[in-house]
């Protein structure tokens, strides 16, 4: 009698959210930004929106550090808020907080992250996964393009958000992260809810890109 092969949850979540992930990655705003067709002001505005999302993600982290579901994912080497603040000081000046404003879609995204942090640890994991694994993967393409397009020093101010100085081997770190996903201590119904929340996270991110695209349309 053969033992049925169970698909690792990290594979399930990646495969199930592939369509939403692709939609986010191929937004017109991101295409224009990576194509060098937008100015550094658009990049700064995008960085500002990230700050609101990561502030919500990381302000809720300390309370979840001891949680049996979310706790294994709370790793200080991932934290991005301080790096974003350094980037924004470089991009916008020391008083950047005075004018920083979230887009409506960003406010909705940040509030959903905060809600999951307060009430649903497994849902928080979905947002944690979509953000940090993306930063360690496709985010490096954004860093490289930003350095080339706007002349930031390699891995310097302006792109600190994408530099994980405390992670010496990103590939090994990502493997370990996926192993944590595979070991997620919830039942199958809850895993399906996590997958749905992952899709929602990508949709929230796409909505931010859509609003940024409306704010920074390419001239004809």
CSV table of C-alpha atoms in Angstrom, one decimal:
chain,number,residue,atom,x,y,z
A,1,UNK,CA,0.0,0.0,0.0
A,2,UNK,CA,1.5,3.3,-1.1
A,3,UNK,CA,1.4,6.4,1.1
A,4,UNK,CA,-0.3,9.3,-0.5
A,5,UNK,CA,2.1,12.2,-1.3
A,6,UNK,CA,1.1,15.4,0.4
A,7,UNK,CA,2.0,18.6,-1.4
A,8,UNK,CA,4.0,20.9,0.8
A,9,UNK,CA,2.0,23.9,2.0
A,10,UNK,CA,4.6,26.3,0.7
A,11,UNK,CA,4.0,24.9,-2.8
A,12,UNK,CA,0.2,25.0,-2.3
A,13,UNK,CA,0.2,28.7,-1.3
A,14,UNK,CA,2.6,29.7,-4.1
A,15,UNK,CA,0.7,27.9,-6.8
A,16,UNK,CA,-2.8,29.0,-5.6
A,17,UNK,CA,-1.8,32.7,-5.5
A,18,UNK,CA,0.2,32.6,-8.7
A,19,UNK,CA,-2.4,34.5,-10.8
A,20,UNK,CA,-2.8,37.3,-8.2
A,21,UNK,CA,1.0,37.5,-7.8
A,22,UNK,CA,1.4,37.9,-11.5
A,23,UNK,CA,-1.2,40.6,-11.7
A,24,UNK,CA,0.6,42.6,-9.0
A,25,UNK,CA,4.0,42.1,-10.7
A,26,UNK,CA,2.7,43.1,-14.1
A,27,UNK,CA,0.8,46.3,-13.1
A,28,UNK,CA,1.3,49.2,-15.4
A,29,UNK,CA,2.8,51.3,-12.6
A,30,UNK,CA,5.5,48.8,-11.8
A,31,UNK,CA,6.2,48.2,-15.5
A,32,UNK,CA,6.7,51.9,-16.0
A,33,UNK,CA,8.8,52.3,-12.8
A,34,UNK,CA,11.1,49.4,-13.7
A,35,UNK,CA,11.2,50.5,-17.3
A,36,UNK,CA,12.7,53.8,-16.3
A,37,UNK,CA,9.7,55.8,-17.6
A,38,UNK,CA,8.8,57.4,-14.3
A,39,UNK,CA,10.8,59.8,-12.2
A,40,UNK,CA,12.3,59.4,-8.8
A,41,UNK,CA,9.3,61.2,-7.3
A,42,UNK,CA,7.1,58.1,-8.3
A,43,UNK,CA,9.7,55.8,-6.7
A,44,UNK,CA,9.6,57.9,-3.5
A,45,UNK,CA,5.8,57.9,-3.4
A,46,UNK,CA,5.9,54.1,-3.7
A,47,UNK,CA,8.4,53.8,-1.0
A,48,UNK,CA,6.2,56.0,1.2
A,49,UNK,CA,3.3,53.6,0.7
A,50,UNK,CA,5.4,50.7,1.7
A,51,UNK,CA,6.2,52.4,4.9
A,52,UNK,CA,2.6,52.5,6.0
A,53,UNK,CA,2.2,48.8,5.2
A,54,UNK,CA,5.4,47.7,6.9
A,55,UNK,CA,4.7,49.8,9.9
A,56,UNK,CA,1.4,47.9,10.4
A,57,UNK,CA,3.1,44.6,9.8
A,58,UNK,CA,5.9,45.2,12.2
A,59,UNK,CA,4.1,47.1,15.0
A,60,UNK,CA,2.0,43.9,15.4
A,61,UNK,CA,5.0,41.6,15.4
A,62,UNK,CA,6.1,41.9,19.0
A,63,UNK,CA,2.7,40.8,20.3
A,64,UNK,CA,2.9,37.7,18.1
A,65,UNK,CA,6.4,36.6,18.9
A,66,UNK,CA,5.2,34.0,21.3
A,67,UNK,CA,2.2,32.8,19.2
A,68,UNK,CA,2.5,29.2,18.2
A,69,UNK,CA,1.3,29.9,14.7
A,70,UNK,CA,2.8,33.3,13.8
A,71,UNK,CA,5.7,33.3,16.3
A,72,UNK,CA,8.1,31.2,14.2
A,73,UNK,CA,7.9,33.8,11.4
A,74,UNK,CA,8.8,36.8,13.6
A,75,UNK,CA,12.5,37.2,12.8
A,76,UNK,CA,14.3,40.5,13.5
A,77,UNK,CA,16.5,40.2,10.5
A,78,UNK,CA,13.5,40.7,8.2
A,79,UNK,CA,12.3,44.0,9.8
A,80,UNK,CA,12.1,46.8,7.2
A,81,UNK,CA,10.6,49.9,8.9
A,82,UNK,CA,13.9,51.4,9.9
A,83,UNK,CA,15.3,50.9,6.5
A,84,UNK,CA,12.3,52.5,4.8
A,85,UNK,CA,12.6,55.5,7.1
A,86,UNK,CA,16.2,55.9,6.2
A,87,UNK,CA,15.3,55.7,2.5
A,88,UNK,CA,12.5,58.3,2.9
A,89,UNK,CA,14.8,60.7,4.7
A,90,UNK,CA,17.2,60.4,1.7
A,91,UNK,CA,14.4,60.7,-0.9
A,92,UNK,CA,12.2,63.3,0.7
A,93,UNK,CA,14.3,65.0,3.3
A,94,UNK,CA,14.5,64.9,7.1
A,95,UNK,CA,10.9,66.2,7.5
A,96,UNK,CA,9.3,63.5,5.2
A,97,UNK,CA,6.9,62.5,7.9
A,98,UNK,CA,5.1,65.8,7.8
A,99,UNK,CA,3.9,65.2,4.3
A,100,UNK,CA,3.6,61.4,4.2
A,101,UNK,CA,0.1,60.4,3.3
A,102,UNK,CA,-1.3,56.9,2.5
A,103,UNK,CA,-3.4,56.4,-0.6
A,104,UNK,CA,-6.9,55.1,0.2
A,105,UNK,CA,-5.8,51.6,-1.0
A,106,UNK,CA,-2.7,51.8,1.2
A,107,UNK,CA,-4.8,52.7,4.2
A,108,UNK,CA,-7.1,49.7,3.5
A,109,UNK,CA,-4.1,47.4,3.1
A,110,UNK,CA,-2.4,48.5,6.3
A,111,UNK,CA,-5.6,48.2,8.3
A,112,UNK,CA,-6.2,44.7,7.0
A,113,UNK,CA,-2.6,43.7,8.1
A,114,UNK,CA,-3.2,45.3,11.5
A,115,UNK,CA,-6.5,43.5,11.9
A,116,UNK,CA,-4.9,40.2,11.2
A,117,UNK,CA,-2.1,41.0,13.6
A,118,UNK,CA,-4.7,41.7,16.3
A,119,UNK,CA,-7.1,38.9,15.7
A,120,UNK,CA,-5.9,36.2,13.4
A,121,UNK,CA,-2.3,35.0,13.6
A,122,UNK,CA,-2.6,32.6,10.6
A,123,UNK,CA,-3.9,35.5,8.5
A,124,UNK,CA,-0.9,37.6,9.6
A,125,UNK,CA,1.4,34.8,8.3
A,126,UNK,CA,-0.2,35.2,4.8
A,127,UNK,CA,0.7,38.9,4.7
A,128,UNK,CA,4.1,38.2,6.2
A,129,UNK,CA,4.8,35.7,3.5
A,130,UNK,CA,3.6,37.8,0.6
A,131,UNK,CA,5.7,40.8,1.7
A,132,UNK,CA,9.0,39.4,2.9
A,133,UNK,CA,9.5,36.5,0.5
A,134,UNK,CA,8.7,39.0,-2.3
A,135,UNK,CA,11.3,41.4,-0.9
A,136,UNK,CA,14.0,38.7,-0.9
A,137,UNK,CA,13.1,37.7,-4.4
A,138,UNK,CA,11.6,40.2,-6.9
A,139,UNK,CA,12.4,43.1,-4.7
A,140,UNK,CA,16.1,42.7,-5.6
A,141,UNK,CA,15.1,43.5,-9.2
A,142,UNK,CA,13.6,46.7,-8.1
A,143,UNK,CA,16.7,47.6,-6.1
A,144,UNK,CA,18.9,47.0,-9.1
A,145,UNK,CA,16.7,49.0,-11.4
A,146,UNK,CA,16.5,51.9,-8.9
A,147,UNK,CA,20.3,52.0,-8.5
A,148,UNK,CA,20.7,52.1,-12.3
A,149,UNK,CA,17.9,54.5,-13.1
A,150,UNK,CA,18.3,57.1,-10.3
A,151,UNK,CA,22.0,56.7,-9.4
A,152,UNK,CA,21.6,55.5,-5.8
A,153,UNK,CA,24.8,54.0,-4.4
A,154,UNK,CA,24.8,50.3,-4.6
A,155,UNK,CA,22.8,49.0,-1.6
A,156,UNK,CA,22.9,52.5,-0.2
A,157,UNK,CA,20.5,55.2,0.9
A,158,UNK,CA,17.4,55.1,-1.3
A,159,UNK,CA,17.4,51.3,-1.6
A,160,UNK,CA,18.1,50.3,2.0
A,161,UNK,CA,14.6,48.7,2.1
A,162,UNK,CA,15.8,46.0,-0.3
A,163,UNK,CA,19.1,45.2,1.5
A,164,UNK,CA,18.9,42.5,4.1
A,165,UNK,CA,22.3,42.9,5.8
A,166,UNK,CA,21.6,40.4,8.5
A,167,UNK,CA,20.8,37.6,6.0
A,168,UNK,CA,24.0,36.3,4.6
A,169,UNK,CA,22.5,33.6,2.4
A,170,UNK,CA,19.0,34.6,1.1
A,171,UNK,CA,18.5,31.3,-0.8
A,172,UNK,CA,19.0,29.3,2.4
A,173,UNK,CA,16.9,31.7,4.4
A,174,UNK,CA,14.0,31.3,1.9
A,175,UNK,CA,14.3,27.6,2.1
A,176,UNK,CA,14.0,27.8,5.9
A,177,UNK,CA,11.0,30.1,5.6
A,178,UNK,CA,9.2,27.7,3.3
A,179,UNK,CA,9.9,24.9,5.8
A,180,UNK,CA,8.2,27.0,8.4
A,181,UNK,CA,5.2,27.3,6.1
A,182,UNK,CA,5.2,23.6,5.5
A,183,UNK,CA,5.1,23.1,9.3
A,184,UNK,CA,2.3,25.7,9.9
A,185,UNK,CA,0.4,24.4,12.9
A,186,UNK,CA,-3.2,24.7,11.7
A,187,UNK,CA,-5.7,22.3,10.1
A,188,UNK,CA,-6.6,22.0,6.5
A,189,UNK,CA,-9.6,24.4,6.7
A,190,UNK,CA,-7.4,27.1,8.2
A,191,UNK,CA,-4.7,26.5,5.6
A,192,UNK,CA,-7.4,27.2,2.9
A,193,UNK,CA,-8.2,30.4,4.7
A,194,UNK,CA,-4.5,31.4,4.7
A,195,UNK,CA,-4.4,30.8,1.0
A,196,UNK,CA,-7.4,33.0,0.5
A,197,UNK,CA,-5.8,35.7,2.6
A,198,UNK,CA,-2.6,35.4,0.6
A,199,UNK,CA,-4.7,36.1,-2.5
A,200,UNK,CA,-6.3,39.0,-0.8
A,201,UNK,CA,-2.9,40.4,0.1
A,202,UNK,CA,-1.8,40.4,-3.5
A,203,UNK,CA,-5.1,42.1,-4.5
A,204,UNK,CA,-4.6,44.8,-1.9
A,205,UNK,CA,-1.1,45.3,-3.2
A,206,UNK,CA,-2.4,45.5,-6.8
A,207,UNK,CA,-4.9,48.2,-5.7
A,208,UNK,CA,-2.1,50.3,-4.4
A,209,UNK,CA,-0.3,49.9,-7.7
A,210,UNK,CA,-3.5,50.9,-9.5
A,211,UNK,CA,-3.8,54.1,-7.5
A,212,UNK,CA,-0.1,54.9,-8.0
A,213,UNK,CA,-0.6,54.4,-11.7
A,214,UNK,CA,-3.4,56.9,-11.7
A,215,UNK,CA,-1.3,59.4,-9.7
A,216,UNK,CA,1.7,59.0,-12.1
A,217,UNK,CA,0.3,58.4,-15.6
A,218,UNK,CA,2.7,58.4,-18.4
A,219,UNK,CA,2.3,61.5,-20.7
A,220,UNK,CA,1.1,60.7,-24.2
